[in-house]
CSV table of C-alpha atoms in Angstrom, one decimal:
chain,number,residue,atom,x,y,z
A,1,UNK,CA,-27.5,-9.5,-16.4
A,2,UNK,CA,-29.3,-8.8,-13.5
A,3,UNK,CA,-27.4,-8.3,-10.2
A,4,UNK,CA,-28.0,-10.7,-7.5
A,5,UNK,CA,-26.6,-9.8,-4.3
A,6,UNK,CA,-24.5,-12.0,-1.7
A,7,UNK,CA,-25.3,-12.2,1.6
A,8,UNK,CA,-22.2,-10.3,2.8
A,9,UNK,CA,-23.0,-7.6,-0.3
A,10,UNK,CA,-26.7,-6.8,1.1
A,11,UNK,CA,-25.1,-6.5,4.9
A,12,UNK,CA,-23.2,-3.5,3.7
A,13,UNK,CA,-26.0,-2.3,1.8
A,14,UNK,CA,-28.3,-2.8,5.0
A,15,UNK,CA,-25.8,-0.2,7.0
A,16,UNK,CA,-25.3,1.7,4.0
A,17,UNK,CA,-29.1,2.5,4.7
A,18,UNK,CA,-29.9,2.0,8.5
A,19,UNK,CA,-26.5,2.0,10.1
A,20,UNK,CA,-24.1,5.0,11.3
A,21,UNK,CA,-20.8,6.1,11.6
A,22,UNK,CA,-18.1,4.8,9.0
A,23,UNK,CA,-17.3,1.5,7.5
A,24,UNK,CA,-14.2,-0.3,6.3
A,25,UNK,CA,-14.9,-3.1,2.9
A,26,UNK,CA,-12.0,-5.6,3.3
A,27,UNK,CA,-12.5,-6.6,-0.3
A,28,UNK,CA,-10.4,-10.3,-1.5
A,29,UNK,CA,-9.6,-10.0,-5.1
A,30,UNK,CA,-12.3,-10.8,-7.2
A,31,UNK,CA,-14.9,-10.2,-4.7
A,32,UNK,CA,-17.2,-7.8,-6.7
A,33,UNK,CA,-15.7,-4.7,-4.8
A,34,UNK,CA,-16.8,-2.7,-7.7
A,35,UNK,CA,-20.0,-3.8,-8.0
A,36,UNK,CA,-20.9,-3.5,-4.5
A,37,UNK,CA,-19.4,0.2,-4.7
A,38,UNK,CA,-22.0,1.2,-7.2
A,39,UNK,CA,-24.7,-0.7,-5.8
A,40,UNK,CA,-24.0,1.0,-2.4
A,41,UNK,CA,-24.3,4.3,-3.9
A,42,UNK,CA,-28.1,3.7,-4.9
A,43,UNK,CA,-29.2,3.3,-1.3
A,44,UNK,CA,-27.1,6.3,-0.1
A,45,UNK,CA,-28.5,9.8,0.6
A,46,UNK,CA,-27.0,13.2,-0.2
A,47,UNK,CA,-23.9,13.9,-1.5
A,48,UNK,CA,-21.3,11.7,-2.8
A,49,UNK,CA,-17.7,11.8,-2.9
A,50,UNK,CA,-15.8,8.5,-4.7
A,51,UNK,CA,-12.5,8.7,-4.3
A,52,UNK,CA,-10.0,6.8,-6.7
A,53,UNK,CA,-5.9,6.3,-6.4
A,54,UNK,CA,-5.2,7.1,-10.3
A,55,UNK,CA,-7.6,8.9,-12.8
A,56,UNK,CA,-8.3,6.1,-15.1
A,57,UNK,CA,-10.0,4.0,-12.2
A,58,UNK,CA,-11.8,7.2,-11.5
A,59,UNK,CA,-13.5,7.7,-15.0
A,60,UNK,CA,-14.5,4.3,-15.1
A,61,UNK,CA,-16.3,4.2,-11.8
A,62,UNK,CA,-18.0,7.6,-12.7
A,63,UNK,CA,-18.7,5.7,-16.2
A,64,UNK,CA,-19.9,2.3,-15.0
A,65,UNK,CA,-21.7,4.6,-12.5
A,66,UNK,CA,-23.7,6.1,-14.8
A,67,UNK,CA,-24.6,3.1,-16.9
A,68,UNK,CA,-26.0,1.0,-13.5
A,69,UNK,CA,-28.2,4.4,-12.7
A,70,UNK,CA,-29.4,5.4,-16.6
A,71,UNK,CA,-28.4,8.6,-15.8
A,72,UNK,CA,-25.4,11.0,-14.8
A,73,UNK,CA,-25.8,11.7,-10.7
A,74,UNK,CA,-25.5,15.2,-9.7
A,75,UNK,CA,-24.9,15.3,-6.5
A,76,UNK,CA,-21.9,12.8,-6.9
A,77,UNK,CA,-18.3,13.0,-7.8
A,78,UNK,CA,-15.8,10.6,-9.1
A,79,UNK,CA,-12.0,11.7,-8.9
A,80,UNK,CA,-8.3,11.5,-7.4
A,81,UNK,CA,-7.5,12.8,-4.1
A,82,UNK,CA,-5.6,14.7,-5.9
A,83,UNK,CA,-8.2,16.5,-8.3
A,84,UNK,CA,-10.2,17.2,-4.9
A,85,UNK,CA,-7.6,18.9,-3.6
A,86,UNK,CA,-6.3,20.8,-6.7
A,87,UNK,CA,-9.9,21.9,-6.8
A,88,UNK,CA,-9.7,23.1,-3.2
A,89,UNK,CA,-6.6,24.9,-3.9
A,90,UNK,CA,-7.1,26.8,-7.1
A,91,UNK,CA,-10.6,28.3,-5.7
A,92,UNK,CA,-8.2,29.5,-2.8
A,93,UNK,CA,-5.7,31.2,-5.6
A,94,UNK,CA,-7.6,31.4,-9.2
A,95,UNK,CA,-4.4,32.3,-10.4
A,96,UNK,CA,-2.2,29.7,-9.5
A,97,UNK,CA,-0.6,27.3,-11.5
A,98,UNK,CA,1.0,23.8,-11.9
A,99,UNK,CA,5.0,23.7,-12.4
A,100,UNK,CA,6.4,22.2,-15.6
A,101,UNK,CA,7.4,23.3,-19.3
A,102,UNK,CA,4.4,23.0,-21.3
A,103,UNK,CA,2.1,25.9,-22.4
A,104,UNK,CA,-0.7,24.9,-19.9
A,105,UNK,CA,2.1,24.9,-16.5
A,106,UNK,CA,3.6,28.1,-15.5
A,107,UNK,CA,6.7,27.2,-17.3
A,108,UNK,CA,9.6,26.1,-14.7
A,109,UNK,CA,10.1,23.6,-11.9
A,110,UNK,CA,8.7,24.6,-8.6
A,111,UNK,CA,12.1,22.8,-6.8
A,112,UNK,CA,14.3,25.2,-8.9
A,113,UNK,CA,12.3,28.2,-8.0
A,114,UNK,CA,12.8,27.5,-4.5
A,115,UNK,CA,16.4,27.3,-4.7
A,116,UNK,CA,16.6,30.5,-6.8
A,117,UNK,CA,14.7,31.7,-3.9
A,118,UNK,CA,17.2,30.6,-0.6
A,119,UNK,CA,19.9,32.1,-2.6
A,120,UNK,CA,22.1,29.2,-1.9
A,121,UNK,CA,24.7,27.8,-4.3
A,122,UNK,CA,22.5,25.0,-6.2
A,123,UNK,CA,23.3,21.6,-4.7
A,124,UNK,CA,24.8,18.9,-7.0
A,125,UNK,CA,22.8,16.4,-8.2
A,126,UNK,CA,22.9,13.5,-5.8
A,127,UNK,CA,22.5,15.6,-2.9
A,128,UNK,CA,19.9,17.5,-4.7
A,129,UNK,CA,18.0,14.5,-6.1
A,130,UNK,CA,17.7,13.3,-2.1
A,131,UNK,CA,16.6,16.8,-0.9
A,132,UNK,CA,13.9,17.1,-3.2
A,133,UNK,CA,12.6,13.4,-2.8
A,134,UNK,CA,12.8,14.0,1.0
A,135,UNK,CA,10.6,17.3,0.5
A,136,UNK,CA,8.4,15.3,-1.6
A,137,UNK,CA,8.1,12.3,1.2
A,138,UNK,CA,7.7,15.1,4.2
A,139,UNK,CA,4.5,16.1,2.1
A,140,UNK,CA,3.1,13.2,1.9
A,141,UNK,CA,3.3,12.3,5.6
A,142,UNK,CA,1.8,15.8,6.7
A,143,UNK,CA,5.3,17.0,7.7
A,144,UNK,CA,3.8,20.5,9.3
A,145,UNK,CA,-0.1,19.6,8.9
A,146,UNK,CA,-1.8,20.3,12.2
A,147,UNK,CA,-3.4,16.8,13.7
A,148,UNK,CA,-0.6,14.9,11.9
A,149,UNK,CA,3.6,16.0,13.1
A,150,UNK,CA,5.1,19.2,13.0
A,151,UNK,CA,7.7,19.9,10.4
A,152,UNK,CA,10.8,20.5,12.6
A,153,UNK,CA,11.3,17.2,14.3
A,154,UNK,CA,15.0,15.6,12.9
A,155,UNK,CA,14.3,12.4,13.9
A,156,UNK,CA,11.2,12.2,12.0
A,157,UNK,CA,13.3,13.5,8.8
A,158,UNK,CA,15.8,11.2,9.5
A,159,UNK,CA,13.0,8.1,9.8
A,160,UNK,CA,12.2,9.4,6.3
A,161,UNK,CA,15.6,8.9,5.1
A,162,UNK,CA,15.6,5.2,6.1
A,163,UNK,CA,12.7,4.4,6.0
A,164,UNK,CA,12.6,4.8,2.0
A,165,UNK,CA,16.2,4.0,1.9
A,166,UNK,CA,17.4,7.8,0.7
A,167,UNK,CA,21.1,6.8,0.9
A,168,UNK,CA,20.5,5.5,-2.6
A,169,UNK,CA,19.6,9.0,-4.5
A,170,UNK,CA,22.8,10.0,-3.3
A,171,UNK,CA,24.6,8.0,-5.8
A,172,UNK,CA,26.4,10.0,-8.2
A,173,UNK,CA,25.9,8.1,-11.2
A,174,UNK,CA,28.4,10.7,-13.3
A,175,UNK,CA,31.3,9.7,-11.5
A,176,UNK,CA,30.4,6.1,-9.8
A,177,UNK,CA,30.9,7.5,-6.5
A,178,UNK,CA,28.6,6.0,-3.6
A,179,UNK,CA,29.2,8.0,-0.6
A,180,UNK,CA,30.4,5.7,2.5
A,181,UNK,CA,28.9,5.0,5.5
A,182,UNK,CA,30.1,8.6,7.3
A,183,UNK,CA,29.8,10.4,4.5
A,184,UNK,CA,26.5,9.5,4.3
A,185,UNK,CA,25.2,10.6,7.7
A,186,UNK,CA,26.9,13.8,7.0
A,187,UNK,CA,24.9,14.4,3.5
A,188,UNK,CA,21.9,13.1,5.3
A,189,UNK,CA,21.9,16.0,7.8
A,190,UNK,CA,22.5,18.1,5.1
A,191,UNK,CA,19.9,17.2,3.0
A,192,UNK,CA,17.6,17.4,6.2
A,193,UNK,CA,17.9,20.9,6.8
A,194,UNK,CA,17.6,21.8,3.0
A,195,UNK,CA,14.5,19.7,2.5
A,196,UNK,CA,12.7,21.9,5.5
A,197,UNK,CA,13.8,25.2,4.0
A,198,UNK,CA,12.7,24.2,0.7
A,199,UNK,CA,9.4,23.2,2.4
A,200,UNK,CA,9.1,26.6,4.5
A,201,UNK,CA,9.8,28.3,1.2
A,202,UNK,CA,7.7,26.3,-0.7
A,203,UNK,CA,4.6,27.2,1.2
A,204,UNK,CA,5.4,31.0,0.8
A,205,UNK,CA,4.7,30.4,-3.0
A,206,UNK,CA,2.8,28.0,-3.5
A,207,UNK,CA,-0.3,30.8,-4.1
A,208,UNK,CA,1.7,31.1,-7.0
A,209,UNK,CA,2.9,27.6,-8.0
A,210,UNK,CA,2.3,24.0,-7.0
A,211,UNK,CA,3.8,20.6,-7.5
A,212,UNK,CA,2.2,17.2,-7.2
A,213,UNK,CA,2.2,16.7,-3.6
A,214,UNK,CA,1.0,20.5,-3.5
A,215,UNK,CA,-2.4,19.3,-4.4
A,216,UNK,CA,-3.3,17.5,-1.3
A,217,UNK,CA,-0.8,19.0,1.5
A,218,UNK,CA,-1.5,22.8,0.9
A,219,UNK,CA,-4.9,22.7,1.3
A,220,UNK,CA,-4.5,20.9,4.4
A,221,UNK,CA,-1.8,23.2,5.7
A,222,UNK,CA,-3.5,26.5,5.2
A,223,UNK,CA,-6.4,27.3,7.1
A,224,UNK,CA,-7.9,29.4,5.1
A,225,UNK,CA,-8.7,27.0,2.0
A,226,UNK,CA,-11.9,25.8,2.0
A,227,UNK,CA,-12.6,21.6,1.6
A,228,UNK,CA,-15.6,21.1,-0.5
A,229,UNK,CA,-17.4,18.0,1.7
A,230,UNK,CA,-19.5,15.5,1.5
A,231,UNK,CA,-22.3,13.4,3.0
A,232,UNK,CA,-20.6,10.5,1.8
A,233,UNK,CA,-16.9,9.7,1.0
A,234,UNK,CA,-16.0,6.2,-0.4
A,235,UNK,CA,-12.3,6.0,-0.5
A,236,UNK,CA,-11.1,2.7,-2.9
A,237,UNK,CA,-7.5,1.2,-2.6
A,238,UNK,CA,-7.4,2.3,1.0
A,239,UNK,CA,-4.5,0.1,2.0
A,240,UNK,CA,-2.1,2.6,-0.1
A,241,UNK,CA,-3.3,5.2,1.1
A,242,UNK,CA,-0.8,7.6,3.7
A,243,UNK,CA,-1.1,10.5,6.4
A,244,UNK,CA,-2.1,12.9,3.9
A,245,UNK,CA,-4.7,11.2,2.3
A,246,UNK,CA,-6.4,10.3,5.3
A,247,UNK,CA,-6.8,13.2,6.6
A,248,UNK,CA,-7.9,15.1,3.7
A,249,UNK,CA,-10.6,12.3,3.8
A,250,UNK,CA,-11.6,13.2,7.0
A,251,UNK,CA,-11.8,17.2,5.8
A,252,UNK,CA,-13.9,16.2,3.1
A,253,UNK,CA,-16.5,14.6,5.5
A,254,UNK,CA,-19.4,16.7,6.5
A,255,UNK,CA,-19.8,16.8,10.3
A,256,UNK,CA,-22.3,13.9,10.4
A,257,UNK,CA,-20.7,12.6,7.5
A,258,UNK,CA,-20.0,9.0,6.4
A,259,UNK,CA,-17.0,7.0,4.8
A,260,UNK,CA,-16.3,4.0,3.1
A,261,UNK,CA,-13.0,2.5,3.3
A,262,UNK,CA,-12.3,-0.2,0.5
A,263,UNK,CA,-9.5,-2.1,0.4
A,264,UNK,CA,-7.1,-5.3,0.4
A,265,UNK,CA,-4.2,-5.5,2.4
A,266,UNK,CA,-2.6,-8.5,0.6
A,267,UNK,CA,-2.6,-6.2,-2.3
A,268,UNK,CA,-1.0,-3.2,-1.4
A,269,UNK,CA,1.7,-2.0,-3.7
A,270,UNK,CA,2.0,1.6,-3.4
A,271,UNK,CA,4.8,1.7,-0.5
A,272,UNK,CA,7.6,3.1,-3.2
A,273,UNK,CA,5.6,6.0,-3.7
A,274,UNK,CA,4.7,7.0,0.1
A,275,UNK,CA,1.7,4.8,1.2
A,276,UNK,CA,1.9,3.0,4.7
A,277,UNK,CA,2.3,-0.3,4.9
A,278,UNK,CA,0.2,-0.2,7.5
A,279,UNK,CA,-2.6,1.6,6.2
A,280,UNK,CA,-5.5,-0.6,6.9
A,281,UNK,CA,-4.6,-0.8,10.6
A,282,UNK,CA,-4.4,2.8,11.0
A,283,UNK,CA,-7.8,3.6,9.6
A,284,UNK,CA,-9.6,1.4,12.0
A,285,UNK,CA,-7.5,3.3,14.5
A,286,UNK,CA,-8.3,6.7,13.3
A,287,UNK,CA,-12.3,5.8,12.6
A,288,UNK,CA,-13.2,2.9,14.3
A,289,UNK,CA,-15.4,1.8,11.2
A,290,UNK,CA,-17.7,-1.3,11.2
A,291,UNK,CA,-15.6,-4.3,8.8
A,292,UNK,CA,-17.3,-5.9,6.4
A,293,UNK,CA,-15.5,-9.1,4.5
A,294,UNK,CA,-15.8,-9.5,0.8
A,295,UNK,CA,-14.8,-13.0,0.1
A,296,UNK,CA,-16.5,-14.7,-2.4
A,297,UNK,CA,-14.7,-14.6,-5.6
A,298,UNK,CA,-16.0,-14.7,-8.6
A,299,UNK,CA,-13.2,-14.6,-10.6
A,300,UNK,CA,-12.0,-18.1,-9.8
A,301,UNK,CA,-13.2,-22.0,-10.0
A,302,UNK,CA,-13.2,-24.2,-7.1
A,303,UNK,CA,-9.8,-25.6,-7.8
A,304,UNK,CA,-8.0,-22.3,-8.1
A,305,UNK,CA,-10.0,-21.3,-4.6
A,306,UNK,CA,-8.7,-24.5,-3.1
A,307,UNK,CA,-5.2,-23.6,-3.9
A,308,UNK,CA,-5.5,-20.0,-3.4
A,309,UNK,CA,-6.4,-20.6,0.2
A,310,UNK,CA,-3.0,-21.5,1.1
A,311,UNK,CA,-2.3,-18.1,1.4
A,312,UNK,CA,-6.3,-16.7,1.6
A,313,UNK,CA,-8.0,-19.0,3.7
A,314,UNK,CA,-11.5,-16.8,4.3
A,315,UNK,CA,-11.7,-17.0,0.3
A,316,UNK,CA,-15.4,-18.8,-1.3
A,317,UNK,CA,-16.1,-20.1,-4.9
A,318,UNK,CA,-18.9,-18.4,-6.0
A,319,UNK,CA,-22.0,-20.8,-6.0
A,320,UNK,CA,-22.1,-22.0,-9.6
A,321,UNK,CA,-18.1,-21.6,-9.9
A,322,UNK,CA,-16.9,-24.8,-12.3
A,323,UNK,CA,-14.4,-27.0,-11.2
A,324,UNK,CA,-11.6,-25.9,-13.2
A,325,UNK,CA,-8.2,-27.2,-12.8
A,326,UNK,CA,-5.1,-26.1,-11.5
A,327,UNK,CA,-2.0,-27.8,-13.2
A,328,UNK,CA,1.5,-27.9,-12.7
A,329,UNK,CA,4.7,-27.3,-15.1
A,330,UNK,CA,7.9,-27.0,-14.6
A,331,UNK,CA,9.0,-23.7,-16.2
A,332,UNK,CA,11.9,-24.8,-18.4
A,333,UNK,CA,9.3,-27.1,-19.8
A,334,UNK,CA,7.3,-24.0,-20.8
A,335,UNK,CA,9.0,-23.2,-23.7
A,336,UNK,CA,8.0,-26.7,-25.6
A,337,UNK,CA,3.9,-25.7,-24.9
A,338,UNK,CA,1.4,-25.2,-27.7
A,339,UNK,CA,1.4,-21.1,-26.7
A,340,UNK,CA,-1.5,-18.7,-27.8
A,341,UNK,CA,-1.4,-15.5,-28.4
A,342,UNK,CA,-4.1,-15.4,-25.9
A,343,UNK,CA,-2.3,-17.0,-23.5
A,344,UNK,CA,-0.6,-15.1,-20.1
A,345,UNK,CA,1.9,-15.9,-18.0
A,346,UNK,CA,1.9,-14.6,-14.5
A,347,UNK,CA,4.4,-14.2,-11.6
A,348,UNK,CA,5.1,-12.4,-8.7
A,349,UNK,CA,8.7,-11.3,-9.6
A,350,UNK,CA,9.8,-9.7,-13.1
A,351,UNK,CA,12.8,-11.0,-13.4
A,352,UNK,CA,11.3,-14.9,-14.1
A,353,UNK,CA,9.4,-12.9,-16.8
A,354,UNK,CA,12.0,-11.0,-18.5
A,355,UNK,CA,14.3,-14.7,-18.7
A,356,UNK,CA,11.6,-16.5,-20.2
A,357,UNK,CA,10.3,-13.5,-22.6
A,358,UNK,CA,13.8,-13.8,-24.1
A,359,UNK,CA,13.7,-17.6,-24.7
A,360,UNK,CA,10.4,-17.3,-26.6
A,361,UNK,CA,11.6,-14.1,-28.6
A,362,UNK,CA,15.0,-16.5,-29.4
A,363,UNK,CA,12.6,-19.4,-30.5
A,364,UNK,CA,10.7,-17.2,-32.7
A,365,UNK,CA,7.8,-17.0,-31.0
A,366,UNK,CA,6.0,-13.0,-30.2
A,367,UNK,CA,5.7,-12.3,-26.4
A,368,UNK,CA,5.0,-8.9,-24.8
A,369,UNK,CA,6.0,-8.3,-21.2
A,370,UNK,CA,3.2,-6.0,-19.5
A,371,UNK,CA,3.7,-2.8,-17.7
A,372,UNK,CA,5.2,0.5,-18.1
A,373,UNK,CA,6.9,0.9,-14.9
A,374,UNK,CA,8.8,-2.6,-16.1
A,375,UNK,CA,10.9,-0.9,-18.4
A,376,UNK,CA,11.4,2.7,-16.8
A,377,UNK,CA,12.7,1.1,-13.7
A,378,UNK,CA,15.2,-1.2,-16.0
A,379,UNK,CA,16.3,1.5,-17.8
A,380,UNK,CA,17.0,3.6,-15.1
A,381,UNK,CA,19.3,0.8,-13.2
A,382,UNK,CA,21.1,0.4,-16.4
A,383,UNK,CA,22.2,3.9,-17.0
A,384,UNK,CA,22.9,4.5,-12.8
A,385,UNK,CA,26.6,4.2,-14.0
A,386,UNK,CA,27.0,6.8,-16.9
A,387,UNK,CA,30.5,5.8,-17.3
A,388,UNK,CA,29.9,1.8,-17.7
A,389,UNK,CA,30.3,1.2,-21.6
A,390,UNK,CA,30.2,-2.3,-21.8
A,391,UNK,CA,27.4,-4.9,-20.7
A,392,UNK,CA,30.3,-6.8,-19.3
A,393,UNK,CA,31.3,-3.9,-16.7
A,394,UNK,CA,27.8,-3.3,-16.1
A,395,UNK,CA,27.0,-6.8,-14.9
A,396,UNK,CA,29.7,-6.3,-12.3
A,397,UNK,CA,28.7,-3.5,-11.3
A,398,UNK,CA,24.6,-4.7,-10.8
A,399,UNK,CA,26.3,-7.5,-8.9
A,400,UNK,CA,28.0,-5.0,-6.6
A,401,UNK,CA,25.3,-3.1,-6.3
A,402,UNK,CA,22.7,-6.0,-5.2
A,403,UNK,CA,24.9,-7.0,-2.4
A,404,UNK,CA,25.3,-3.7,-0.6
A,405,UNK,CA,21.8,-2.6,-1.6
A,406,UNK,CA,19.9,-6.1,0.0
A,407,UNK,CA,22.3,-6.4,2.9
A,408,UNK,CA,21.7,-2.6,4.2
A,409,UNK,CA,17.9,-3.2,3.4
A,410,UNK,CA,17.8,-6.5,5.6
A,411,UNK,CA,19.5,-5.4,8.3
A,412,UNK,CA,16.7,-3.0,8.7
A,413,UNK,CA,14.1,-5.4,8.5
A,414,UNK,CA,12.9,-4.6,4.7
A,415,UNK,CA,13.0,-8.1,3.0
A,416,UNK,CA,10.2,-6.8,0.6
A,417,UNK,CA,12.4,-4.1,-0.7
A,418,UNK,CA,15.2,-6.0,-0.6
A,419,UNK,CA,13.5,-8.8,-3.0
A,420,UNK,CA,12.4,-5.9,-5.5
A,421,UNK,CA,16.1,-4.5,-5.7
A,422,UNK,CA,17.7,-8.3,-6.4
A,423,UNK,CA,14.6,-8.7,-8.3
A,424,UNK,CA,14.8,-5.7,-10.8
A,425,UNK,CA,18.6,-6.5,-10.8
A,426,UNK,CA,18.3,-10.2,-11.9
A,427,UNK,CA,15.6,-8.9,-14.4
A,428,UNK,CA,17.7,-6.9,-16.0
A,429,UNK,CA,20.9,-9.4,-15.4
A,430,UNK,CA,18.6,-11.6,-17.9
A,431,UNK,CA,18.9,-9.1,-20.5
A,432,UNK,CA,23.0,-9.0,-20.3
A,433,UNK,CA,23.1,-12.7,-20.6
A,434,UNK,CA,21.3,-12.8,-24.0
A,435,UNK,CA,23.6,-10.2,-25.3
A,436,UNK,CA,27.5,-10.9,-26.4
A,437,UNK,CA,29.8,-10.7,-23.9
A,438,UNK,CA,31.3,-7.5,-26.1
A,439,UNK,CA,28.2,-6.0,-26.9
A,440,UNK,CA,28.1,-1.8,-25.7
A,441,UNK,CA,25.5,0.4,-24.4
């Protein structure tokens, strides 16, 4: 198929070629954001750095890459932040290695280490569990990274803590104990100061032994370690990315370099694991880059775009999009459909998911619900009470638990998280409900 470019496509690849200074893509799904990645690279000169957020996306870029140009580009690289910095970090120490178990990691866990290392009596495991995720949040906000906050600011470490709602790790889920309201503010504090000594320690060995966050926020924190750059750096999903990421971005620019920010804010979905919610906002802060709009779909028919713009109103059928049809069901009557084995069923919350996978599975009929992190994040709620041995018991408790959890989280304003909590809760609340009342974990 030969590519035919849209008007908005070619007035990115016009500054791509004559223009200056940095650019942000503000790519609608469907839009062709891929496409007009690779096709931007053709009119680019010099290097090339394409930055990913996980490594599958990156080898298929670098793949589909490949196949639009006939041929491998040298001077170009596809990969994680992460890759780029663990490549930046183990030319600064050859002989470094990543923590874990497995013959090809240096065979512990870099958090244990470092509290063999304070010669402090190991923490238990709520207060422990908070620390480390604490430690692993300072690292991704730059916690200590000259041009982004020092590292000894408590009310920045405390903005962690409730910002991603830390109270929660400190659940013991051996005894069923959650600390109260005082109790917490005291383990707070506590886990405050031993997050920052595990981070001042933590940077003493990390020659010797790195995590996950490790990758990006050691390079950035020594001086020393050496950035490869780039003429170019094209950085996809921008909207999750955070402090860290940016500026490791901006390292990897060549003085006169360029960047590329793609992204979406209505699809940003990262904020569990440290990305701003803000992200988008920032960058055109922090660069001041040209915007460019991607808005024609080409995903959907006209109908679908009619209703879609309800909540996207900038988005455009492609030209020769078909009519198409958008129809409405009620969901009970769902179950009495012709269903495919092609067919999918789509929805914004899990739990509607889970409810009506169970109805079809009753009824006979095959259904798969999609996603890894589905399950994980199901199976960890359920087993948050190790002493709960009945599903009875353990509704009770989930309905406990949703109540404290979506009050604390409104009261400070985070009625996204507090719809993920009730929703993973009435997800797995769907699962109870199929089983006897006397069945046992």
């Amino acid at each position: 198929m030969i590519f035919q470019a849209s008007e908005q496509q070619m007035n990115i690849f016009r500054w791509v070629r004559d223009g200056e200074g940095h650019a942000m893509v503000q790519a609608l799904a469907g839009t062709g954001k891929t496409t007009t990645i690779i096709e931007a690279i053709r009119y680019m000169q010099g290097s090339v750095a394409l930055v990913a957020y996980n490594k599958k996306i990156a080898e298929e870029l670098q793949a589909k890459i490949k196949n639009r140009m006939g041929k491998k580009r040298e001077d170009m690289r596809a990969g994680t932040f992460h890759s780029f910095g663990f490549s930046s970090w183990i030319r600064r120490y050859p002989g470094m290695k990543m923590e874990g178990d497995n013959e090809r990691s240096i065979g512990y866990w870099k958090w244990d280490r470092i509290i063999e290392l304070l010669q402090i009596p190991k923490p238990d495991k709520p207060l422990s569990r908070c620390a480390r995720k604490l430690l692993s949040l300072a690292k991704q906000y730059g916690f200590g990274i000259e041009g982004i906050e020092p590292d000894d600011n408590p009310a920045r470490w405390k903005w962690l803590f409730d910002h991603f709602n830390l109270q929660d790790e400190l659940f013991d889920e051996d005894s069923g104990y959650m600390p109260k309201p005082d109790e917490i503010e005291k383990l707070m504090k506590v886990a405050i100061v031993l997050a920052r000594r595990a981070l001042l320690k933590g940077i003493e060995i990390a020659p010797e032994v790195i995590d996950f966050d490790d990758m990006l926020y050691m390079p950035l924190r020594e001086p020393s370690c050496r950035i490869w750059q780039y003429d170019w750096v094209l950085v996809d999903e921008c909207q999750d990315s955070n402090p860290v990421r940016r500026m490791f971005a901006k390292k990897m620019m060549r003085p006169e370099g360029r960047s590329i920010w793609i992204g979406d804010q209505n699809q940003a979905i990262y904020g569990f694991g440290g990305a701003d919610s803000e992200s988008m906002d920032v960058i055109q802060q922090q660069f001041s880059p040209t915007l460019f709009p991607l808005t024609t779909t080409y995903r959907c028919s006209l109908a679908v775009v009619r209703y879609a713009r309800q909540w996207t109103p900038d988005m455009e059928p492609r030209p020769e999009a078909p009519e198409g049809a958008v129809l409405t069901i009620e969901a009970e009557k769902l179950l009495s459909q012709d269903l495919k084995n092609s067919d999918a069923i789509l929805c914004r919350n899990t739990s509607p998911l889970v409810d009506l996978a169970l109805k079809l599975i009753r009824s006979g009929r095959g259904c798969k619900v999609e996603g890894r992190d589905i399950g994980q994040n199901l199976w960890k709620l359920a087993e948050r009470w190790k002493r709960v041995k009945t599903v009875q018991i353990l509704a009770e408790r989930l309905k406990e638990y949703r109540s404290v959890q979506v009050n604390i989280l409104k009261k400070r304003g985070k009625d996204m998280r507090a719809e993920q909590v009730g929703d993973t809760v009435d997800s797995l609340m769907a699962i109870i409900e199929s089983l006897p009342s006397h069945a046992t974990l």
